[in-house]
Amino acid sequence: MNEGRRAARRQVLQVAAKLLEEGGSEAVSTRAVAAAAGITAPALYRMFDDKDGLLAELAAYGFEMYLAEKREALALTPDDPVADLYRGWDLHVDFGLRHPAFYMLMYGTVRPGRRPPAADEAHALLVRLLGRAADAGRLRVPVEQATRVIHAATTGATLALIGDEPSERDLTTSARLRDTVIASVTTDPPASSGSDLASRALALDAALETALTTGPPAAGTGVPLRDTETALLREWLQQLAG
């Protein structure tokens, strides 16, 4: 796609995003978007095929907004992986309440196997935060399990709050759930003399995961084990972690 067509597509998405924010997904008809963007309906169809294609692009646009906000905010916080989990939860809920129509499109219409790339990036950001917590000996469950728990709880809390009348929303609900969920998957900072066996096992498992997924190792680095040995070691580590 050339630069001109990319810019035109982006402009139409911005127009559609405004309609979405003002009137929800029902307001994003192909006719309304074409009229607001000053283009013909056939031109809109050539860009997005149909309304479903346009809504899918809008969901990706929403994830891009969400990621940009979250990365910027997390860059300003102290280098504490567990504190970042709390901050990340609050940022997620805040985005959903400020952009409810976008959030419903992003998380309320999910179809298996059809997540936009930006949604995968949002998921990867949570995995990285939890990986840092595991590296620091602060996780009590494996990263994959913690990711699923936090994602489900954060999404559920946000959708529940969106469903409430704004005047009746109780944000302490999110805070209480946040504290309970994050406490269930993390541990207190280890004492200077060391950490407990489970946290040490999870930290080593996280380090192995990082070494295995960051690309081809340089000479003398990486995991000096065969695949079967690595798999067996990780199984033992996860058993030690409980």
PDB file of C-alpha atoms in Angstrom:
ATOM      1  CA  MET A   1       0.000   0.000   0.000  1.00  0.00           C
ATOM      2  CA  ASN A   2       1.459   3.370  -1.027  1.00  0.00           C
ATOM      3  CA  GLU A   3       1.774   6.309   1.368  1.00  0.00           C
ATOM      4  CA  GLY A   4      -1.203   8.180  -0.074  1.00  0.00           C
ATOM      5  CA  ARG A   5      -3.588   5.244   0.291  1.00  0.00           C
ATOM      6  CA  ARG A   6      -2.283   4.532   3.785  1.00  0.00           C
ATOM      7  CA  ALA A   7      -2.902   8.153   4.822  1.00  0.00           C
ATOM      8  CA  ALA A   8      -6.409   8.094   3.317  1.00  0.00           C
ATOM      9  CA  ARG A   9      -7.209   4.876   5.154  1.00  0.00           C
ATOM     10  CA  ARG A  10      -5.945   6.352   8.412  1.00  0.00           C
ATOM     11  CA  GLN A  11      -8.085   9.454   7.930  1.00  0.00           C
ATOM     12  CA  VAL A  12     -11.199   7.333   7.428  1.00  0.00           C
ATOM     13  CA  LEU A  13     -10.381   5.342  10.566  1.00  0.00           C
ATOM     14  CA  GLN A  14     -10.085   8.571  12.554  1.00  0.00           C
ATOM     15  CA  VAL A  15     -13.503   9.657  11.295  1.00  0.00           C
ATOM     16  CA  ALA A  16     -14.981   6.256  12.129  1.00  0.00           C
ATOM     17  CA  ALA A  17     -13.349   6.376  15.563  1.00  0.00           C
ATOM     18  CA  LYS A  18     -15.087   9.692  16.290  1.00  0.00           C
ATOM     19  CA  LEU A  19     -18.451   8.215  15.286  1.00  0.00           C
ATOM     20  CA  LEU A  20     -17.766   5.159  17.434  1.00  0.00           C
ATOM     21  CA  GLU A  21     -16.893   7.239  20.505  1.00  0.00           C
ATOM     22  CA  GLU A  22     -19.987   9.416  20.075  1.00  0.00           C
ATOM     23  CA  GLY A  23     -22.594   6.794  19.220  1.00  0.00           C
ATOM     24  CA  GLY A  24     -21.217   3.297  19.704  1.00  0.00           C
ATOM     25  CA  SER A  25     -20.812   0.615  17.051  1.00  0.00           C
ATOM     26  CA  GLU A  26     -24.387   1.190  15.797  1.00  0.00           C
ATOM     27  CA  ALA A  27     -23.309   4.654  14.607  1.00  0.00           C
ATOM     28  CA  VAL A  28     -20.521   3.200  12.479  1.00  0.00           C
ATOM     29  CA  SER A  29     -22.490   2.354   9.363  1.00  0.00           C
ATOM     30  CA  THR A  30     -20.668   2.355   6.050  1.00  0.00           C
ATOM     31  CA  ARG A  31     -22.975   5.107   4.801  1.00  0.00           C
ATOM     32  CA  ALA A  32     -22.354   7.323   7.862  1.00  0.00           C
ATOM     33  CA  VAL A  33     -18.582   6.822   7.733  1.00  0.00           C
ATOM     34  CA  ALA A  34     -18.391   7.499   4.001  1.00  0.00           C
ATOM     35  CA  ALA A  35     -20.450  10.675   4.377  1.00  0.00           C
ATOM     36  CA  ALA A  36     -18.414  11.931   7.355  1.00  0.00           C
ATOM     37  CA  ALA A  37     -15.146  11.169   5.577  1.00  0.00           C
ATOM     38  CA  GLY A  38     -16.266  12.828   2.345  1.00  0.00           C
ATOM     39  CA  ILE A  39     -15.818   9.732   0.192  1.00  0.00           C
ATOM     40  CA  THR A  40     -18.169   7.460  -1.727  1.00  0.00           C
ATOM     41  CA  ALA A  41     -19.461   4.174  -0.357  1.00  0.00           C
ATOM     42  CA  PRO A  42     -17.659   2.182  -3.111  1.00  0.00           C
ATOM     43  CA  ALA A  43     -14.378   3.850  -2.102  1.00  0.00           C
ATOM     44  CA  LEU A  44     -14.988   2.813   1.509  1.00  0.00           C
ATOM     45  CA  TYR A  45     -15.703  -0.767   0.434  1.00  0.00           C
ATOM     46  CA  ARG A  46     -12.463  -0.855  -1.527  1.00  0.00           C
ATOM     47  CA  MET A  47     -10.608   0.095   1.668  1.00  0.00           C
ATOM     48  CA  PHE A  48     -12.335  -2.231   4.144  1.00  0.00           C
ATOM     49  CA  ASP A  49     -14.498  -4.673   2.121  1.00  0.00           C
ATOM     50  CA  ASP A  50     -17.555  -4.324   4.407  1.00  0.00           C
ATOM     51  CA  LYS A  51     -18.706  -3.111   7.827  1.00  0.00           C
ATOM     52  CA  ASP A  52     -17.147  -6.119   9.575  1.00  0.00           C
ATOM     53  CA  GLY A  53     -13.813  -5.271   7.984  1.00  0.00           C
ATOM     54  CA  LEU A  54     -14.143  -1.655   9.091  1.00  0.00           C
ATOM     55  CA  LEU A  55     -14.983  -2.671  12.686  1.00  0.00           C
ATOM     56  CA  ALA A  56     -12.025  -5.068  12.749  1.00  0.00           C
ATOM     57  CA  GLU A  57      -9.729  -2.222  11.680  1.00  0.00           C
ATOM     58  CA  LEU A  58     -11.275   0.012  14.355  1.00  0.00           C
ATOM     59  CA  ALA A  59     -10.572  -2.621  17.013  1.00  0.00           C
ATOM     60  CA  ALA A  60      -6.926  -2.689  15.892  1.00  0.00           C
ATOM     61  CA  TYR A  61      -6.886   1.132  15.987  1.00  0.00           C
ATOM     62  CA  GLY A  62      -8.182   0.964  19.575  1.00  0.00           C
ATOM     63  CA  PHE A  63      -5.449  -1.456  20.604  1.00  0.00           C
ATOM     64  CA  GLU A  64      -2.858   0.886  19.108  1.00  0.00           C
ATOM     65  CA  MET A  65      -4.220   3.766  21.220  1.00  0.00           C
ATOM     66  CA  TYR A  66      -4.256   1.563  24.305  1.00  0.00           C
ATOM     67  CA  LEU A  67      -0.683   0.366  23.798  1.00  0.00           C
ATOM     68  CA  ALA A  68       0.663   3.862  23.180  1.00  0.00           C
ATOM     69  CA  GLU A  69      -0.915   5.143  26.404  1.00  0.00           C
ATOM     70  CA  LYS A  70       0.195   2.154  28.462  1.00  0.00           C
ATOM     71  CA  ARG A  71       3.798   2.149  27.261  1.00  0.00           C
ATOM     72  CA  GLU A  72       4.130   5.863  27.950  1.00  0.00           C
ATOM     73  CA  ALA A  73       2.642   5.579  31.450  1.00  0.00           C
ATOM     74  CA  LEU A  74       4.660   2.517  32.453  1.00  0.00           C
ATOM     75  CA  ALA A  75       7.870   4.199  31.303  1.00  0.00           C
ATOM     76  CA  LEU A  76       7.317   6.818  34.005  1.00  0.00           C
ATOM     77  CA  THR A  77       6.871   4.379  36.903  1.00  0.00           C
ATOM     78  CA  PRO A  78       9.605   3.016  39.224  1.00  0.00           C
ATOM     79  CA  ASP A  79      11.458  -0.086  38.072  1.00  0.00           C
ATOM     80  CA  ASP A  80       9.392  -2.443  40.231  1.00  0.00           C
ATOM     81  CA  PRO A  81       7.747  -5.281  38.264  1.00  0.00           C
ATOM     82  CA  VAL A  82       4.979  -5.894  40.803  1.00  0.00           C
ATOM     83  CA  ALA A  83       4.206  -2.181  41.129  1.00  0.00           C
ATOM     84  CA  ASP A  84       3.960  -2.136  37.323  1.00  0.00           C
ATOM     85  CA  LEU A  85       1.336  -4.901  37.487  1.00  0.00           C
ATOM     86  CA  TYR A  86      -0.825  -2.775  39.780  1.00  0.00           C
ATOM     87  CA  ARG A  87      -0.263   0.263  37.583  1.00  0.00           C
ATOM     88  CA  GLY A  88      -0.970  -1.753  34.431  1.00  0.00           C
ATOM     89  CA  TRP A  89      -4.302  -2.951  35.870  1.00  0.00           C
ATOM     90  CA  ASP A  90      -5.397   0.608  36.670  1.00  0.00           C
ATOM     91  CA  LEU A  91      -4.342   1.850  33.226  1.00  0.00           C
ATOM     92  CA  HIS A  92      -6.347  -0.933  31.564  1.00  0.00           C
ATOM     93  CA  VAL A  93      -9.522  -0.163  33.511  1.00  0.00           C
ATOM     94  CA  ASP A  94      -9.107   3.592  33.022  1.00  0.00           C
ATOM     95  CA  PHE A  95      -8.770   3.183  29.246  1.00  0.00           C
ATOM     96  CA  GLY A  96     -11.943   1.079  29.132  1.00  0.00           C
ATOM     97  CA  LEU A  97     -13.971   3.613  31.109  1.00  0.00           C
ATOM     98  CA  ARG A  98     -12.729   6.536  28.997  1.00  0.00           C
ATOM     99  CA  HIS A  99     -13.324   4.683  25.717  1.00  0.00           C
ATOM    100  CA  PRO A 100     -16.195   2.250  26.437  1.00  0.00           C
ATOM    101  CA  ALA A 101     -17.305   1.821  22.824  1.00  0.00           C
ATOM    102  CA  PHE A 102     -13.748   1.054  21.741  1.00  0.00           C
ATOM    103  CA  TYR A 103     -13.253  -1.308  24.671  1.00  0.00           C
ATOM    104  CA  MET A 104     -16.446  -3.232  23.880  1.00  0.00           C
ATOM    105  CA  LEU A 105     -15.257  -3.576  20.299  1.00  0.00           C
ATOM    106  CA  MET A 106     -11.773  -4.680  21.402  1.00  0.00           C
ATOM    107  CA  TYR A 107     -12.720  -7.137  24.153  1.00  0.00           C
ATOM    108  CA  GLY A 108     -16.478  -7.689  23.940  1.00  0.00           C
ATOM    109  CA  THR A 109     -16.562  -9.069  20.392  1.00  0.00           C
ATOM    110  CA  VAL A 110     -13.559 -11.404  20.532  1.00  0.00           C
ATOM    111  CA  ARG A 111     -13.540 -14.347  18.136  1.00  0.00           C
ATOM    112  CA  PRO A 112     -11.081 -17.237  18.559  1.00  0.00           C
ATOM    113  CA  GLY A 113      -8.131 -16.939  16.207  1.00  0.00           C
ATOM    114  CA  ARG A 114      -9.050 -13.448  14.964  1.00  0.00           C
ATOM    115  CA  ARG A 115      -7.136 -11.113  17.267  1.00  0.00           C
ATOM    116  CA  PRO A 116      -5.446  -8.163  15.521  1.00  0.00           C
ATOM    117  CA  PRO A 117      -1.634  -7.955  15.797  1.00  0.00           C
ATOM    118  CA  ALA A 118      -1.932  -5.043  18.226  1.00  0.00           C
ATOM    119  CA  ALA A 119      -3.989  -7.267  20.558  1.00  0.00           C
ATOM    120  CA  ASP A 120      -1.148  -9.776  20.534  1.00  0.00           C
ATOM    121  CA  GLU A 121       1.233  -6.935  21.408  1.00  0.00           C
ATOM    122  CA  ALA A 122      -0.975  -5.961  24.369  1.00  0.00           C
ATOM    123  CA  HIS A 123      -0.915  -9.582  25.527  1.00  0.00           C
ATOM    124  CA  ALA A 124       2.873  -9.719  25.088  1.00  0.00           C
ATOM    125  CA  LEU A 125       3.248  -6.582  27.212  1.00  0.00           C
ATOM    126  CA  LEU A 126       1.522  -8.314  30.135  1.00  0.00           C
ATOM    127  CA  VAL A 127       3.672 -11.409  29.609  1.00  0.00           C
ATOM    128  CA  ARG A 128       6.809  -9.247  29.742  1.00  0.00           C
ATOM    129  CA  LEU A 129       5.689  -7.564  32.972  1.00  0.00           C
ATOM    130  CA  LEU A 130       5.056 -10.944  34.568  1.00  0.00           C
ATOM    131  CA  GLY A 131       8.334 -12.298  33.210  1.00  0.00           C
ATOM    132  CA  ARG A 132      10.162  -9.467  34.968  1.00  0.00           C
ATOM    133  CA  ALA A 133       8.327 -10.321  38.193  1.00  0.00           C
ATOM    134  CA  ALA A 134       9.353 -13.961  37.825  1.00  0.00           C
ATOM    135  CA  ASP A 135      12.972 -12.974  37.162  1.00  0.00           C
ATOM    136  CA  ALA A 136      12.886 -10.994  40.402  1.00  0.00           C
ATOM    137  CA  GLY A 137      11.575 -14.009  42.336  1.00  0.00           C
ATOM    138  CA  ARG A 138       8.190 -12.348  42.827  1.00  0.00           C
ATOM    139  CA  LEU A 139       5.807 -14.871  41.173  1.00  0.00           C
ATOM    140  CA  ARG A 140       4.181 -17.791  42.951  1.00  0.00           C
ATOM    141  CA  VAL A 141       2.716 -19.365  39.751  1.00  0.00           C
ATOM    142  CA  PRO A 142       4.125 -19.789  36.211  1.00  0.00           C
ATOM    143  CA  VAL A 143       4.020 -16.756  33.916  1.00  0.00           C
ATOM    144  CA  GLU A 144       1.478 -18.338  31.540  1.00  0.00           C
ATOM    145  CA  GLN A 145      -0.961 -19.072  34.351  1.00  0.00           C
ATOM    146  CA  ALA A 146      -0.538 -15.625  35.912  1.00  0.00           C
ATOM    147  CA  THR A 147      -1.118 -14.022  32.494  1.00  0.00           C
ATOM    148  CA  ARG A 148      -4.429 -15.819  32.035  1.00  0.00           C
ATOM    149  CA  VAL A 149      -5.630 -14.989  35.544  1.00  0.00           C
ATOM    150  CA  ILE A 150      -4.799 -11.274  35.343  1.00  0.00           C
ATOM    151  CA  HIS A 151      -6.112 -10.869  31.791  1.00  0.00           C
ATOM    152  CA  ALA A 152      -9.430 -12.528  32.649  1.00  0.00           C
ATOM    153  CA  ALA A 153      -9.867 -10.581  35.878  1.00  0.00           C
ATOM    154  CA  THR A 154      -8.910  -7.196  34.411  1.00  0.00           C
ATOM    155  CA  THR A 155     -11.155  -7.620  31.393  1.00  0.00           C
ATOM    156  CA  GLY A 156     -14.060  -8.840  33.509  1.00  0.00           C
ATOM    157  CA  ALA A 157     -13.720  -5.930  35.946  1.00  0.00           C
ATOM    158  CA  THR A 158     -13.636  -3.389  33.127  1.00  0.00           C
ATOM    159  CA  LEU A 159     -16.640  -4.831  31.289  1.00  0.00           C
ATOM    160  CA  ALA A 160     -18.617  -4.953  34.553  1.00  0.00           C
ATOM    161  CA  LEU A 161     -17.860  -1.297  35.300  1.00  0.00           C
ATOM    162  CA  ILE A 162     -18.750  -0.254  31.737  1.00  0.00           C
ATOM    163  CA  GLY A 163     -22.113  -1.943  32.253  1.00  0.00           C
ATOM    164  CA  ASP A 164     -22.866   0.209  35.298  1.00  0.00           C
ATOM    165  CA  GLU A 165     -24.423   3.639  35.069  1.00  0.00           C
ATOM    166  CA  PRO A 166     -21.557   6.164  35.447  1.00  0.00           C
ATOM    167  CA  SER A 167     -23.225   7.640  38.537  1.00  0.00           C
ATOM    168  CA  GLU A 168     -23.358   4.179  40.156  1.00  0.00           C
ATOM    169  CA  ARG A 169     -19.830   2.973  39.386  1.00  0.00           C
ATOM    170  CA  ASP A 170     -17.801   1.975  42.413  1.00  0.00           C
ATOM    171  CA  LEU A 171     -14.119   1.982  41.418  1.00  0.00           C
ATOM    172  CA  THR A 172     -13.196   0.365  44.730  1.00  0.00           C
ATOM    173  CA  THR A 173     -14.591  -2.840  43.192  1.00  0.00           C
ATOM    174  CA  SER A 174     -11.761  -2.814  40.665  1.00  0.00           C
ATOM    175  CA  ALA A 175      -9.186  -1.897  43.328  1.00  0.00           C
ATOM    176  CA  ARG A 176     -10.268  -4.709  45.664  1.00  0.00           C
ATOM    177  CA  LEU A 177     -10.277  -7.261  42.850  1.00  0.00           C
ATOM    178  CA  ARG A 178      -6.891  -5.977  41.636  1.00  0.00           C
ATOM    179  CA  ASP A 179      -5.325  -6.348  45.071  1.00  0.00           C
ATOM    180  CA  THR A 180      -6.752  -9.845  45.537  1.00  0.00           C
ATOM    181  CA  VAL A 181      -5.792 -11.156  42.104  1.00  0.00           C
ATOM    182  CA  ILE A 182      -2.265  -9.738  41.986  1.00  0.00           C
ATOM    183  CA  ALA A 183      -1.583 -10.884  45.563  1.00  0.00           C
ATOM    184  CA  SER A 184      -2.670 -14.392  44.536  1.00  0.00           C
ATOM    185  CA  VAL A 185       0.035 -14.655  41.857  1.00  0.00           C
ATOM    186  CA  THR A 186       2.887 -12.630  43.402  1.00  0.00           C
ATOM    187  CA  THR A 187       4.987 -12.819  46.539  1.00  0.00           C
ATOM    188  CA  ASP A 188       6.514 -10.263  48.885  1.00  0.00           C
ATOM    189  CA  PRO A 189      10.044  -9.087  48.017  1.00  0.00           C
ATOM    190  CA  PRO A 190      12.579 -11.765  49.009  1.00  0.00           C
ATOM    191  CA  ALA A 191      14.837 -11.102  51.960  1.00  0.00           C
ATOM    192  CA  SER A 192      18.378 -10.019  51.121  1.00  0.00           C
ATOM    193  CA  SER A 193      19.674 -13.461  52.128  1.00  0.00           C
ATOM    194  CA  GLY A 194      17.666 -15.117  49.386  1.00  0.00           C
ATOM    195  CA  SER A 195      14.156 -16.180  48.423  1.00  0.00           C
ATOM    196  CA  ASP A 196      12.043 -19.257  48.947  1.00  0.00           C
ATOM    197  CA  LEU A 197      12.497 -22.355  46.789  1.00  0.00           C
ATOM    198  CA  ALA A 198       9.292 -21.842  44.756  1.00  0.00           C
ATOM    199  CA  SER A 199      10.222 -18.288  43.789  1.00  0.00           C
ATOM    200  CA  ARG A 200      13.765 -19.345  42.888  1.00  0.00           C
ATOM    201  CA  ALA A 201      12.397 -22.145  40.693  1.00  0.00           C
ATOM    202  CA  LEU A 202      10.001 -19.774  38.909  1.00  0.00           C
ATOM    203  CA  ALA A 203      12.752 -17.206  38.424  1.00  0.00           C
ATOM    204  CA  LEU A 204      15.015 -19.794  36.792  1.00  0.00           C
ATOM    205  CA  ASP A 205      12.142 -21.057  34.630  1.00  0.00           C
ATOM    206  CA  ALA A 206      11.464 -17.475  33.494  1.00  0.00           C
ATOM    207  CA  ALA A 207      15.157 -16.996  32.698  1.00  0.00           C
ATOM    208  CA  LEU A 208      15.110 -20.181  30.594  1.00  0.00           C
ATOM    209  CA  GLU A 209      11.983 -18.987  28.770  1.00  0.00           C
ATOM    210  CA  THR A 210      13.705 -15.687  27.965  1.00  0.00           C
ATOM    211  CA  ALA A 211      16.832 -17.436  26.718  1.00  0.00           C
ATOM    212  CA  LEU A 212      14.769 -19.742  24.499  1.00  0.00           C
ATOM    213  CA  THR A 213      12.620 -17.020  22.929  1.00  0.00           C
ATOM    214  CA  THR A 214      14.968 -14.084  22.347  1.00  0.00           C
ATOM    215  CA  GLY A 215      16.440 -15.368  19.114  1.00  0.00           C
ATOM    216  CA  PRO A 216      19.564 -17.354  18.149  1.00  0.00           C
ATOM    217  CA  PRO A 217      22.134 -17.213  20.970  1.00  0.00           C
ATOM    218  CA  ALA A 218      25.556 -15.742  20.433  1.00  0.00           C
ATOM    219  CA  ALA A 219      28.576 -17.983  20.774  1.00  0.00           C
ATOM    220  CA  GLY A 220      28.987 -19.166  24.352  1.00  0.00           C
ATOM    221  CA  THR A 221      25.529 -17.990  25.425  1.00  0.00           C
ATOM    222  CA  GLY A 222      22.053 -19.522  25.479  1.00  0.00           C
ATOM    223  CA  VAL A 223      20.935 -22.776  27.116  1.00  0.00           C
ATOM    224  CA  PRO A 224      23.671 -25.461  26.927  1.00  0.00           C
ATOM    225  CA  LEU A 225      21.134 -28.300  27.060  1.00  0.00           C
ATOM    226  CA  ARG A 226      19.407 -30.495  24.508  1.00  0.00           C
ATOM    227  CA  ASP A 227      15.716 -29.830  23.912  1.00  0.00           C
ATOM    228  CA  THR A 228      14.680 -32.906  25.890  1.00  0.00           C
ATOM    229  CA  GLU A 229      16.925 -31.904  28.791  1.00  0.00           C
ATOM    230  CA  THR A 230      15.560 -28.361  28.792  1.00  0.00           C
ATOM    231  CA  ALA A 231      11.966 -29.625  28.756  1.00  0.00           C
ATOM    232  CA  LEU A 232      12.696 -31.980  31.660  1.00  0.00           C
ATOM    233  CA  LEU A 233      14.427 -29.230  33.665  1.00  0.00           C
ATOM    234  CA  ARG A 234      11.489 -26.879  33.166  1.00  0.00           C
ATOM    235  CA  GLU A 235       9.072 -29.598  34.235  1.00  0.00           C
ATOM    236  CA  TRP A 236      11.067 -30.105  37.453  1.00  0.00           C
ATOM    237  CA  LEU A 237      11.227 -26.357  38.076  1.00  0.00           C
ATOM    238  CA  GLN A 238       7.467 -26.019  37.691  1.00  0.00           C
ATOM    239  CA  GLN A 239       6.955 -28.933  40.097  1.00  0.00           C
ATOM    240  CA  LEU A 240       9.217 -27.223  42.629  1.00  0.00           C
ATOM    241  CA  ALA A 241       7.214 -24.040  42.157  1.00  0.00           C
ATOM    242  CA  GLY A 242       4.094 -25.919  43.178  1.00  0.00           C
TER     243      GLY A 242
END
